Coordinates of C-alpha atoms and ligand atoms in Angstrom, one line a residue:
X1400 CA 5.6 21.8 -8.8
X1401 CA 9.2 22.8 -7.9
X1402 CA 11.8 24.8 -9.1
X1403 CA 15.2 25.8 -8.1
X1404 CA 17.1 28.7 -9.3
X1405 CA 20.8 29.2 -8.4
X1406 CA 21.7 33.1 -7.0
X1407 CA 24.6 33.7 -4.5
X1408 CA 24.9 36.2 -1.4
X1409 CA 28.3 38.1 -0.6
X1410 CA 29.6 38.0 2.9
X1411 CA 32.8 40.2 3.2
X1412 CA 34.2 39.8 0.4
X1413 CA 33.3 36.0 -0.8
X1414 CA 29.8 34.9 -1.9
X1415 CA 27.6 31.5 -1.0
X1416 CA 25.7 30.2 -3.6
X1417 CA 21.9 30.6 -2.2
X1418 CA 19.3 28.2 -3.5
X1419 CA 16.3 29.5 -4.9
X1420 CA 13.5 27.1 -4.3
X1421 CA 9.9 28.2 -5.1
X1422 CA 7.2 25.4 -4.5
X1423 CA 3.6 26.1 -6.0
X1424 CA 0.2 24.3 -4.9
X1425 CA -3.8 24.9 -5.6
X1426 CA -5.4 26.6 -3.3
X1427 CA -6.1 30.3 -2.2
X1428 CA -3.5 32.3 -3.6
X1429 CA -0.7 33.8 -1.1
X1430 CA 2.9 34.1 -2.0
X1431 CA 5.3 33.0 1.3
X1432 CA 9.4 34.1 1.4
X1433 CA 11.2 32.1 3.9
X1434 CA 15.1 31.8 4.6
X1435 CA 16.0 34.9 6.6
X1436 CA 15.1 37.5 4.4
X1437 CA 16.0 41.5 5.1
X1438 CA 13.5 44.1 4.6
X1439 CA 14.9 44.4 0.7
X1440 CA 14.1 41.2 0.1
X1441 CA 10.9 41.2 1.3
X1442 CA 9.6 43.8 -0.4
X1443 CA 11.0 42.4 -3.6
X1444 CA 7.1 40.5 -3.9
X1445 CA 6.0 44.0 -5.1
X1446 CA 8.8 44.9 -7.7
X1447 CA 8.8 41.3 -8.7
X1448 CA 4.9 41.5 -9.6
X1449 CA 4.8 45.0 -11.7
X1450 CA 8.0 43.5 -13.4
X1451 CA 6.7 40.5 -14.8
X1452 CA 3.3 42.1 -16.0
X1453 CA 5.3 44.5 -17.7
X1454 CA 7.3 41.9 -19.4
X1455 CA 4.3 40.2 -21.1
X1456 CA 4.0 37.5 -18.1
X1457 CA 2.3 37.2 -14.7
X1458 CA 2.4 36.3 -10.7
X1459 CA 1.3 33.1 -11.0
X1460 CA -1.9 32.7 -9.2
X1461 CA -1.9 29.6 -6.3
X1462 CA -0.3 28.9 -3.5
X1463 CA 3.5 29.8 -3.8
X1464 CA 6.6 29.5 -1.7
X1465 CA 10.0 30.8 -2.2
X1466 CA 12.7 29.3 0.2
X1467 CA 16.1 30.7 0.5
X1468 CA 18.5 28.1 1.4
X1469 CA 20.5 27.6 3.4
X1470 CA 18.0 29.2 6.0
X1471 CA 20.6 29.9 8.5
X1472 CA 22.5 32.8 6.1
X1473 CA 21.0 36.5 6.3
X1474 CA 20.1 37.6 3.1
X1475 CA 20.4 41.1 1.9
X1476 CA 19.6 43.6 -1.0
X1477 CA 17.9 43.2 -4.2
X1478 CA 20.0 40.9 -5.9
X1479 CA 17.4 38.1 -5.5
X1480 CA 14.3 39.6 -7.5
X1481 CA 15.9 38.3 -10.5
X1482 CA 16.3 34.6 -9.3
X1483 CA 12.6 34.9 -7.6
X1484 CA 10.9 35.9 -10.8
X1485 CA 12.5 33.2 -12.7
X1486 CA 11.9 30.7 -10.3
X1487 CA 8.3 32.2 -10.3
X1488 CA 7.9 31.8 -14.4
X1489 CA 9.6 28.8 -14.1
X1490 CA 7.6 26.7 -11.4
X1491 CA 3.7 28.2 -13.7
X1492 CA 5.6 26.9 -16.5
X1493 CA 5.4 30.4 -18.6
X1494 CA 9.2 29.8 -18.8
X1495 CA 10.7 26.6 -20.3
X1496 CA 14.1 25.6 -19.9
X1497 CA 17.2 23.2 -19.0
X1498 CA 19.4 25.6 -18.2
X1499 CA 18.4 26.6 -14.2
X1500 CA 20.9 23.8 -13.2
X1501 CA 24.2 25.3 -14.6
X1502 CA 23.4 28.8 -14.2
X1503 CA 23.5 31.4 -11.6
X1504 CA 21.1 34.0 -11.8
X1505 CA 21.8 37.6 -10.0
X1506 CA 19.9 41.1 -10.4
X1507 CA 17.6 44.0 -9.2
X1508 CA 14.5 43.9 -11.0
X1509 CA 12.6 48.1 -12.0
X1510 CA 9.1 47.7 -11.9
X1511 CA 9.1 48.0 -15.7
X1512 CA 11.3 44.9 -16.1
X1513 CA 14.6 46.2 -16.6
X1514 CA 17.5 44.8 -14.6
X1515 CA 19.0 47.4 -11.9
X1516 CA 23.0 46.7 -11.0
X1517 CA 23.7 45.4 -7.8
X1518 CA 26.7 45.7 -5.5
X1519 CA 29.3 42.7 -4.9
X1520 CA 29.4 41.4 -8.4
X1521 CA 32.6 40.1 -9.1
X1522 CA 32.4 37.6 -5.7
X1523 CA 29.6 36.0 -6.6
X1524 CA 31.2 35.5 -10.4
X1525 CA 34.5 34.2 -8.4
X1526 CA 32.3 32.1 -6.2
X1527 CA 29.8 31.0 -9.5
X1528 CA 33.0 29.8 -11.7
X1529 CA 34.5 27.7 -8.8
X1530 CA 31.4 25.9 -7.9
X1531 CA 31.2 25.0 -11.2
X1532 CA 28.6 27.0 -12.7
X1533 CA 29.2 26.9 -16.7
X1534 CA 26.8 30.7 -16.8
X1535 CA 26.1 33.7 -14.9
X1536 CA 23.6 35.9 -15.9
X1537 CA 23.8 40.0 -14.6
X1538 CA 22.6 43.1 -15.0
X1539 CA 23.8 44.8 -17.9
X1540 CA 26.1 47.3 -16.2
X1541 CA 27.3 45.0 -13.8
X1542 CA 28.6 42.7 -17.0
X1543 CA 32.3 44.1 -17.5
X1544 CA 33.2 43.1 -13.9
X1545 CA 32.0 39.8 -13.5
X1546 CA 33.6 38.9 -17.2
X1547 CA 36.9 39.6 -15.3
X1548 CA 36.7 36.3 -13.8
X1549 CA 37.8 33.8 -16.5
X1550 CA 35.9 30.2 -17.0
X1551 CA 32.6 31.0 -16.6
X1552 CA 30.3 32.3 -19.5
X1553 CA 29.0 35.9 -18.4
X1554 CA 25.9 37.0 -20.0
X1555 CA 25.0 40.2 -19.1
X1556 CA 21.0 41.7 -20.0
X1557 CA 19.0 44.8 -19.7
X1558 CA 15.7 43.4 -18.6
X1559 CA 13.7 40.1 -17.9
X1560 CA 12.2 39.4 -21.6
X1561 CA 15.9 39.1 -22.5
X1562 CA 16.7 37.1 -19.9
X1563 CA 13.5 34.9 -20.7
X1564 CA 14.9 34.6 -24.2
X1565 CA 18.3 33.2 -23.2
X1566 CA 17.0 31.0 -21.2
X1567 CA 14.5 29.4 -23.4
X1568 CA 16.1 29.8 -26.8
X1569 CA 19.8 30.5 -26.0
X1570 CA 19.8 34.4 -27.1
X1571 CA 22.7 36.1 -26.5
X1572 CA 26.1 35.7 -26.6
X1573 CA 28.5 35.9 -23.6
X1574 CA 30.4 39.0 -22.7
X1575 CA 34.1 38.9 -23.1
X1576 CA 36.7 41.5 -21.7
X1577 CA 40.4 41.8 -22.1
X1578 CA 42.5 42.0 -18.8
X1579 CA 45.8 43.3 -20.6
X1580 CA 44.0 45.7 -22.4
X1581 CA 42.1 46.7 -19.1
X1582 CA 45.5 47.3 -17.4
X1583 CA 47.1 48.9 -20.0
X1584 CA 44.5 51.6 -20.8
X1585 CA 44.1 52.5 -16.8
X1586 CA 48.1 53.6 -16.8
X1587 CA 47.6 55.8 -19.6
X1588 CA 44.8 58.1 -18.3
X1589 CA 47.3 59.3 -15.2
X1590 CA 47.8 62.5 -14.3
X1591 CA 49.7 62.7 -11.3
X1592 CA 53.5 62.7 -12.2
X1593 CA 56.4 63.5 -9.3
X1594 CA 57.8 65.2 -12.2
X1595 CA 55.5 68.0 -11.4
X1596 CA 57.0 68.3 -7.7
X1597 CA 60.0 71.1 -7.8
X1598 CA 63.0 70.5 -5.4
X1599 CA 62.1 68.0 -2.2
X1600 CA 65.0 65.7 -3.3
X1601 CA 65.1 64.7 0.0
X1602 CA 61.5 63.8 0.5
X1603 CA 61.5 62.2 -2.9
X1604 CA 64.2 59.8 -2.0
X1605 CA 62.4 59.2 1.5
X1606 CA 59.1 58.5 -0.2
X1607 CA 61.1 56.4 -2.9
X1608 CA 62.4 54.1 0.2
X1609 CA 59.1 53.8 2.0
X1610 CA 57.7 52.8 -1.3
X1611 CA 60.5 50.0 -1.8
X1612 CA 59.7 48.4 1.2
X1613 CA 56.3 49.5 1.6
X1614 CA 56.7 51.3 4.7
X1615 CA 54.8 53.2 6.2
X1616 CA 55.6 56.7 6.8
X1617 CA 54.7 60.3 8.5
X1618 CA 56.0 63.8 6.8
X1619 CA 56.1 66.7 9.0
X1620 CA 56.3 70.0 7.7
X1621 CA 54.7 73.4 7.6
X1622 CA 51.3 74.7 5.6
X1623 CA 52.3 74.3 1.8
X1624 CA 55.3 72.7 1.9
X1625 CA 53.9 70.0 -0.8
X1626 CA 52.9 66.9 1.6
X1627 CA 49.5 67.0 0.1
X1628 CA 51.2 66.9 -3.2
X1629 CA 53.4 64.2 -2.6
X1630 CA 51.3 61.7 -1.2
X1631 CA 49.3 61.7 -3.8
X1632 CA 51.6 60.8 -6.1
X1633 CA 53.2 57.8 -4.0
X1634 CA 50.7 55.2 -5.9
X1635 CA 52.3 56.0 -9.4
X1636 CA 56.0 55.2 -7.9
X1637 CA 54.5 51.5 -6.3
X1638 CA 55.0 48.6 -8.2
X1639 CA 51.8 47.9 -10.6
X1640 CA 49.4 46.1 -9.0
X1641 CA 49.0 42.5 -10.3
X1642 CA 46.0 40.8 -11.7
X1643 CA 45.7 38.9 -8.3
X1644 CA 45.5 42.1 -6.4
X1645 CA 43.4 44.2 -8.7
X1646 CA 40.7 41.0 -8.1
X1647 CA 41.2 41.8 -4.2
X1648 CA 40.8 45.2 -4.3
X1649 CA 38.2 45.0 -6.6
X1650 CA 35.9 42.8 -4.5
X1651 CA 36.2 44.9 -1.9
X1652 CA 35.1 48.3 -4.0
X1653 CA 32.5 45.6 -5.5
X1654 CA 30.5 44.8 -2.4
X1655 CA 30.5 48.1 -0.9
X1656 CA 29.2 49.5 -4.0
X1657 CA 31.6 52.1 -5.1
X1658 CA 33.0 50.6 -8.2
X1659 CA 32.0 53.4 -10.6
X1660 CA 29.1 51.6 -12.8
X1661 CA 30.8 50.1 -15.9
X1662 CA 34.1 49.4 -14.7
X1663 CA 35.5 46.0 -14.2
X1664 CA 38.6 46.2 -12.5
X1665 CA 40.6 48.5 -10.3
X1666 CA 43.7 48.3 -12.5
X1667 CA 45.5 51.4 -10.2
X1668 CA 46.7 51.2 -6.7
X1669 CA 43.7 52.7 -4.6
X1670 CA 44.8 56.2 -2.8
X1671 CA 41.7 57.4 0.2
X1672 CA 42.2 60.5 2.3
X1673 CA 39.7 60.0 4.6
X1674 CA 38.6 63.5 6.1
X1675 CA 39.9 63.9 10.0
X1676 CA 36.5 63.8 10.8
X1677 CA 35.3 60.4 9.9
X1678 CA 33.6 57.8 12.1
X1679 CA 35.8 55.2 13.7
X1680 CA 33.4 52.5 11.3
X1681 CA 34.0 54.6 8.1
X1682 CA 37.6 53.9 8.9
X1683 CA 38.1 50.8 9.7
X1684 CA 34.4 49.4 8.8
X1685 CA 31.3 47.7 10.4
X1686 CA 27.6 48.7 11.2
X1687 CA 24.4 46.9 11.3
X1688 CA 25.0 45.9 7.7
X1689 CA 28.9 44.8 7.9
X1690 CA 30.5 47.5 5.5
X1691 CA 34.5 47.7 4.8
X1692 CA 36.0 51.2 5.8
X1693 CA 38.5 53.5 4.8
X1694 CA 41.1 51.0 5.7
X1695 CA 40.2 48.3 3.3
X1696 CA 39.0 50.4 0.1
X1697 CA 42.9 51.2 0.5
X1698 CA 44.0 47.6 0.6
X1699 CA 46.8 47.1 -1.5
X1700 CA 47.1 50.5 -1.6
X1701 CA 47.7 53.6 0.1
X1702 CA 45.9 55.4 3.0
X1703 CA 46.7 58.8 3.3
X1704 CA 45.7 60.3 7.1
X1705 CA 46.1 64.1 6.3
X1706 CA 46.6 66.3 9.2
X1707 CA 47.1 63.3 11.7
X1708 CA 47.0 65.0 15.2
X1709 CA 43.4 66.1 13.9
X1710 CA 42.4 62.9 13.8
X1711 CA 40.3 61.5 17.0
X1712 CA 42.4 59.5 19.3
X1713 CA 40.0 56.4 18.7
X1714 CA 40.1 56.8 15.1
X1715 CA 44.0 55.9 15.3
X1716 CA 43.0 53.7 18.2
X1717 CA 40.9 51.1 16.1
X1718 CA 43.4 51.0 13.2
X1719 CA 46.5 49.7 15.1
X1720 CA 44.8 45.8 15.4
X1721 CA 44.1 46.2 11.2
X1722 CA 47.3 48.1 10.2
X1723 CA 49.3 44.5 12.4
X1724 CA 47.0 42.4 10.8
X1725 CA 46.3 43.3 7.4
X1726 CA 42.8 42.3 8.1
X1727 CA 39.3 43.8 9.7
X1728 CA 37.6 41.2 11.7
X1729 CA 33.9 42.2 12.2
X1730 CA 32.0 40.4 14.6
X1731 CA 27.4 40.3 13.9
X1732 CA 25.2 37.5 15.8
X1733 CA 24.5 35.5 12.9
X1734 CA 27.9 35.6 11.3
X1735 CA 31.5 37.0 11.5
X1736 CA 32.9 38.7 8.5
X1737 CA 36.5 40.0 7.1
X1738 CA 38.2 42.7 5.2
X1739 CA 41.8 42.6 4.3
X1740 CA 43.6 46.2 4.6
X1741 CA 47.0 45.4 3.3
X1742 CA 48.0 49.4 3.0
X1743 CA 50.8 51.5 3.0
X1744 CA 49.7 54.3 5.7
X1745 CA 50.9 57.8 5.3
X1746 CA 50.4 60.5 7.1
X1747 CA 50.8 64.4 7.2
X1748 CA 51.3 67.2 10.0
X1749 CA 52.4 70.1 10.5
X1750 CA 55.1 70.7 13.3
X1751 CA 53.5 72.9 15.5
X1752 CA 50.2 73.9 16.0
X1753 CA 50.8 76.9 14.4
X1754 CA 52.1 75.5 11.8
X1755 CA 55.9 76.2 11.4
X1756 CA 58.6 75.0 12.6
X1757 CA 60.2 76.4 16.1
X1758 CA 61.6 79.4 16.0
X1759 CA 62.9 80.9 19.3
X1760 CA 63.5 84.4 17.8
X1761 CA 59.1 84.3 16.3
X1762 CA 57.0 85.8 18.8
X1763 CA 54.2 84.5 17.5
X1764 CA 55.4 80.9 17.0
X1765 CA 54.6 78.0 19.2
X1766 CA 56.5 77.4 22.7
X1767 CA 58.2 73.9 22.7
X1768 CA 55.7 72.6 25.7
X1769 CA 52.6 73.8 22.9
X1770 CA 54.5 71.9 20.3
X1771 CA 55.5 68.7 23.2
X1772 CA 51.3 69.3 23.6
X1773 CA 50.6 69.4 20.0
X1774 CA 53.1 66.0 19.2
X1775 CA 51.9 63.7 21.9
X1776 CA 48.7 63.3 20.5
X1777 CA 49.8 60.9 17.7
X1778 CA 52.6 59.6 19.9
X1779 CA 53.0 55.9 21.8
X1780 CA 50.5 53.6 19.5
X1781 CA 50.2 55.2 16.2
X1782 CA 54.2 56.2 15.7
X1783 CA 54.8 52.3 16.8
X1784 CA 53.7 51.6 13.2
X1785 CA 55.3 54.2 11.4
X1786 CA 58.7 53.6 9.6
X1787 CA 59.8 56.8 8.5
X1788 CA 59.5 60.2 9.8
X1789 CA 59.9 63.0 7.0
X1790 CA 60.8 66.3 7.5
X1791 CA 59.1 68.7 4.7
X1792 CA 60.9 72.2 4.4
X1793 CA 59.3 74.5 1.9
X1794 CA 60.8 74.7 -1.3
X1795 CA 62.5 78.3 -2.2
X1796 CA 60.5 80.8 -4.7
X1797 CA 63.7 80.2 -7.4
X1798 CA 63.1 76.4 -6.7
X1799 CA 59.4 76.3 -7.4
X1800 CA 59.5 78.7 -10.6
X1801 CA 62.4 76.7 -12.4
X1802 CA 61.2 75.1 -15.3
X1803 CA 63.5 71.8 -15.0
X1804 CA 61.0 69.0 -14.5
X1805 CA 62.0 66.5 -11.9
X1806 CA 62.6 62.6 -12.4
X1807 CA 59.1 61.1 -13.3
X1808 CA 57.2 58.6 -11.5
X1809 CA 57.9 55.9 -14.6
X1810 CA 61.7 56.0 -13.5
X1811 CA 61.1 56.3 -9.6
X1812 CA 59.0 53.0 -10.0
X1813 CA 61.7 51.1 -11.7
X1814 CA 64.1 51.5 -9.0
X1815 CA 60.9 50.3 -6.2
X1816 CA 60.1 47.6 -8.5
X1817 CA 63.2 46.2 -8.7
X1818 CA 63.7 46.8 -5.1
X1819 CA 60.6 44.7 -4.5
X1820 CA 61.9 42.0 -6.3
X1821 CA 64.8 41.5 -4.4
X1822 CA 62.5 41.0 -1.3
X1823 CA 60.2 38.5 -3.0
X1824 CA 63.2 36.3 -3.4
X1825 CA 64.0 36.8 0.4
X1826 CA 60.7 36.3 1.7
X1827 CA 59.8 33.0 -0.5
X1828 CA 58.3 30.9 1.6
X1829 CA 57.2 33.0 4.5
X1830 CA 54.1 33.5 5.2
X1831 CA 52.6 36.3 5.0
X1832 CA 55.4 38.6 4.5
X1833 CA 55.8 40.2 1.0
X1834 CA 58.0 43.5 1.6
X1835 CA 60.6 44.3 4.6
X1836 CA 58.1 46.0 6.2
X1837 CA 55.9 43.4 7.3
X1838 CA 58.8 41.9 8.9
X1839 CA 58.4 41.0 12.6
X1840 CA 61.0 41.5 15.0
X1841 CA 61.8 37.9 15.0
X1842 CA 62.5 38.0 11.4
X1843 CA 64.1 40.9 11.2
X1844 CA 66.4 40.6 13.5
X1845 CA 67.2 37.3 11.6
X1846 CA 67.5 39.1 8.4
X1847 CA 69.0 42.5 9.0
X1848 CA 72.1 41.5 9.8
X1849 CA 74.7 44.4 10.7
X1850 CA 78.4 44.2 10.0
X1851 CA 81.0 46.1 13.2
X1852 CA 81.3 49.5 12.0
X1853 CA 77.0 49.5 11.0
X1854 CA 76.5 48.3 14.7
X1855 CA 78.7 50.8 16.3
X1856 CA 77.4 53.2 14.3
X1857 CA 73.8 52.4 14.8
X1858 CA 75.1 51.7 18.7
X1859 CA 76.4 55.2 18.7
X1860 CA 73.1 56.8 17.3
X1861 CA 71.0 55.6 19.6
X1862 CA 72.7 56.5 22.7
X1863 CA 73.9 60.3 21.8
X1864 CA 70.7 60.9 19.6
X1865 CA 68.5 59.4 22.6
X1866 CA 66.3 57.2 20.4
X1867 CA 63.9 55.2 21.9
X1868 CA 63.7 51.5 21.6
X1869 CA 61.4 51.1 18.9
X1870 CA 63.5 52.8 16.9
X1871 CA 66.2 50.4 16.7
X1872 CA 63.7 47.3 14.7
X1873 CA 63.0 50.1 12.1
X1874 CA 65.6 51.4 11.3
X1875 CA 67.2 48.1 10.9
X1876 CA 64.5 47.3 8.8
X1877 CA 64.7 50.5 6.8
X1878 CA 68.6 49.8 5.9
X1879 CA 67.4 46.6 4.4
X1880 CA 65.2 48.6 1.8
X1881 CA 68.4 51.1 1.5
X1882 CA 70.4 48.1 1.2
X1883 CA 67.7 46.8 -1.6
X1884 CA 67.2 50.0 -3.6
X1885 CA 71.4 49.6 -4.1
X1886 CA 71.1 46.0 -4.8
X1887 CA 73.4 45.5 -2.3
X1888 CA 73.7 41.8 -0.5
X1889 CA 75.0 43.4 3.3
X1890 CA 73.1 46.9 5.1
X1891 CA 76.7 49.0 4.9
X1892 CA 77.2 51.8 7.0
X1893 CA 76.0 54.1 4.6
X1894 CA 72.7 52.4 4.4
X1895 CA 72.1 53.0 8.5
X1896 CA 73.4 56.0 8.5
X1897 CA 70.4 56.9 5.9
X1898 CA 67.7 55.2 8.0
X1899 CA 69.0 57.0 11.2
X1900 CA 67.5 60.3 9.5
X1901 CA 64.1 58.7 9.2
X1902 CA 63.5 58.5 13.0
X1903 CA 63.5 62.5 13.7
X1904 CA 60.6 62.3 15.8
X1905 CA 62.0 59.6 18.5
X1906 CA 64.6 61.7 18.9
X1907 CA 65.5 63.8 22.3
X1908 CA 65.3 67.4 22.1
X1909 CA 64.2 67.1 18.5
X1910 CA 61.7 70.5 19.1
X1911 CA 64.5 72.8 20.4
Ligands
LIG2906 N1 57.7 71.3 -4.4 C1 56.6 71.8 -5.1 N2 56.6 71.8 -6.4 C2 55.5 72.3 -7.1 N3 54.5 72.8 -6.5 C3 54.4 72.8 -5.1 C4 55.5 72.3 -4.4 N4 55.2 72.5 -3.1 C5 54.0 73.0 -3.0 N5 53.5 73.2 -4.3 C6 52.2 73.8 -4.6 O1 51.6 74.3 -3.4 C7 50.3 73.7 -3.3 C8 50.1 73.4 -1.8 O2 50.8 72.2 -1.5 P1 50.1 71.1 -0.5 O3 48.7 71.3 -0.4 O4 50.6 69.8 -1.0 O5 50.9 71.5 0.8 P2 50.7 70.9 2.2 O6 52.1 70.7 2.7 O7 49.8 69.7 2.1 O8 50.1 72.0 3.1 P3 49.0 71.9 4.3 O9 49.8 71.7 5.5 O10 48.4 73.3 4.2 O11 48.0 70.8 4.0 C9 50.3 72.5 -4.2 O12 49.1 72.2 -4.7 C10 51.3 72.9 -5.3 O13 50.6 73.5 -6.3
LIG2907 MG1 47.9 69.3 2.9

């Protein structure tokens, strides 16, 4: 006798359909698992065994061997008891039924039958529906997610008898969820508001820009001065993230297990403040186990590095390849696996390392060389990659106790998303670049095209304010979002003259 049960594996962020094939013969009973199984999957014999006696069925007693194919793929978790035990009813014919061919089969089996969620869901739903498959059956709390993905009947159960049921006498009816609904509820439930931020025009408007071209940006500024605050509110002035996206950043929340249990979609941009301290693969991901870090729960949102010069000089070492690529590449024996990281990166710190900004006539402030000290630690690599440098001032006791509430996010977001649109048209048809920011030099230099006076001007800038080279590419790339946010066809003077401001830190003498 042979069966064969359909169950997938996730790798990064995809799933491979795994064949279940469980072979029984007389003879002295012993239960083989072959195919590259991980200690999880092993042990799954036991769980497996109290779970169907406690579902009013039983190991079947002979010879029995469960295959996981293809051999060649590692195979992790507890996502395969379910697919096991079936194939196990199945192939001692306590479970009748002509479904096995069209269905995949995921799920975590308790020892008292019930089905346990498991991580990386919604892959292995994308993955079922284009192979084919016409259902997928999940753990109850995993049901919501993988009935995201549309053409594919999801029937999601709460422990094997019910499963047993469907499968023999079509019990059940198939989950369905509504996307717009999903989408619009999630906007509702925000909090966050730059309407709650007093004063900081000018690191509204700066945020504002760095949001319409998706920049990435630093803000500089003493203890309290509202960067904290700020940042946090940048993902409610980004354009809404599409369905497309939400799937991406979904999967990736999916697989690593952090998608809060019940919830189908990340419907919001994602915001992570990692804390200074955390491990290089945290950050960017890895381990024994590939994970995704820091870097990729962010994707298509933002990552928010508080306190930068805090951070470990590897830490901002091992995101530069990621932040270029907009992809994690991690490298096992058996297999090689990627995470996108798509982000906006901001980051926060203070000017000096006491804090404030210099002050020749405060004893007890910082000298310029502790301040050069202080700065050069996030210099070279890390400020290659950032846009726009912000300087933070702290807002005045009359600002901060007015009761006039500030422009909201809502209005903010128009302006970027119309910004943004102006870019999509541009970048049509190249690939890979979605917002001026991702613009290589190449392109840039090709697209950001200054009239006389903007060059002389820019010309100017750069020698008397002793910027550095790198500054030039970004700031012509910043004038283009200006020059977007004004829906205006040319960068005008006015537009450089903006993006000059942004580069405080490349400037010469900027301490004293
Ligand atoms: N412009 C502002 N409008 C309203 N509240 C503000 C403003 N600036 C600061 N605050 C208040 O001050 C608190 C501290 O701000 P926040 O933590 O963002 O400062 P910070 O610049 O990140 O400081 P640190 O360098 O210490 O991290 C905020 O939670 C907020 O309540
Ligand atoms: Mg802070």
């Amino acid at each position: 006798m042979l069966s064969r049960v359909y169950s997938a594996a996730t790798i990064g962020v995809d799933a491979k359909i795994i064949e279940v094939e469980t072979n029984m013969s007389s003879g002295m009973p012993k239960y083989f698992l072959v195919g590259l199984p991980d200690r999880a999957v092993s042990e799954s014999s036991d769980r497996i065994e109290a779970a169907l006696t406690n579902s009013d069925a039983s190991f079947p007693r002979g010879r029995v061997t469960v295959n996981l194919a293809p051999a060649d793929l590692p195979k992790e978790g507890s996502a395969f008891d379910l697919p096991i035990a079936v194939g196990l009813l199945n192939v001692s014919r306590q479970l009748k039924t002509n479904k096995l061919d069209s269905t995949m089969i995921v799920g975590e089996l308790a020892l008292d039958g019930k089905l346990r969620p498991i991580n990386g869901v919604l892959p292995v739903a994308v993955e079922a529906q284009k192979q084919g498959f016409e259902n997928i059956i999940v753990p109850a709390d995993n049901g919501p997610e993988a009935a995201v993905v549309e053409g594919i009947n999801v029937y999601p159960f709460e422990k094997l008898l019910d499963v047993m049921d469907w499968l023999e006498d079509d019990i059940g009816e198939p989950l369905r969820v509504d996307i717009d609904e999903m989408f619009s509820r999630n906007g509702k439930g925000e909090i966050l508001d730059f309407e709650d931020v007093r004063g900081q025009e000018n690191v509204k408007r700066a945020l504002e820009v760095a949001a319409a071209g998706g920049h990435n940006a630093v803000m500089v500024g003493p203890p309290g001065s509202g960067k904290t605050m700020m940042a946090r509110r940048l993902p409610t002035i980004l354009p809404p993230l599409t369905l497309e996206e939400a799937l991406e950043t979904t999967k990736i929340h999916s697989v690593s297990g952090l998608l809060p249990s019940g919830e189908a979609l990340v419907t919001q941009r994602p915001f992570r403040s990692p804390h200074h301290t955390v491990s290089d693969v945290a950050l960017v991901g890895g381990g024994s186990i590939p994970m995704p870090g820091e870097i990729s729960m962010a994707h298509n949102g933002v990552l928010f590095l508080d306190e930068l010069p805090e951070f470990k000089r590897s830490a901002l070492e091992v995101m530069r390849q990621p932040l270029e690529d907009g992809s994690v590449s991690i490298s096992r024996a058996r297999m090689s696996v990627s995470y996108p990281s798509r982000i906006m990166l901001v980051a926060s710190m203070n000017p000096s390392p006491t804090g404030d900004w210099y002050d020749a006539a405060d004893p007890a402030g910082a000298s310029p060389a502790q301040m050069q000290r202080y700065l050069s630690k996030i210099s070279g690599p890390m400020l290659d990659r950032i846009d726009l440098h912000i300087e933070v001032q702290k807002v005045s006791y009359d600002e901060l106790s007015s009761k006039s509430k500030g422009e909201s996010s809502e209005q903010i977001r128009e302006r970027v998303v119309e910004a943004r649109e102006a870019q999509t048209k541009r970048f049509l048809g190249v690939n890979g670049v979605y917002c001026n920011a991702q613009m290589n030099t190449k392109t840039s230099r090709k697209i950001c095209k200054l009239d006389d006076s903007s060059s002389k001007m820019l010309k100017k800038a750069i020698t008397s304010l002793g910027l550095s080279a790198r500054a030039y590419d970004r700031i012509l790339k910043v004038s283009r979002t200006i020059a977007d946010l004004e829906h205006s066809e040319d960068i005008r003077p006015n537009h450089v003259a903006e993006a000059i401001q942004y580069r405080s830190l490349d400037r010469e003498g900027w301490l004293g």
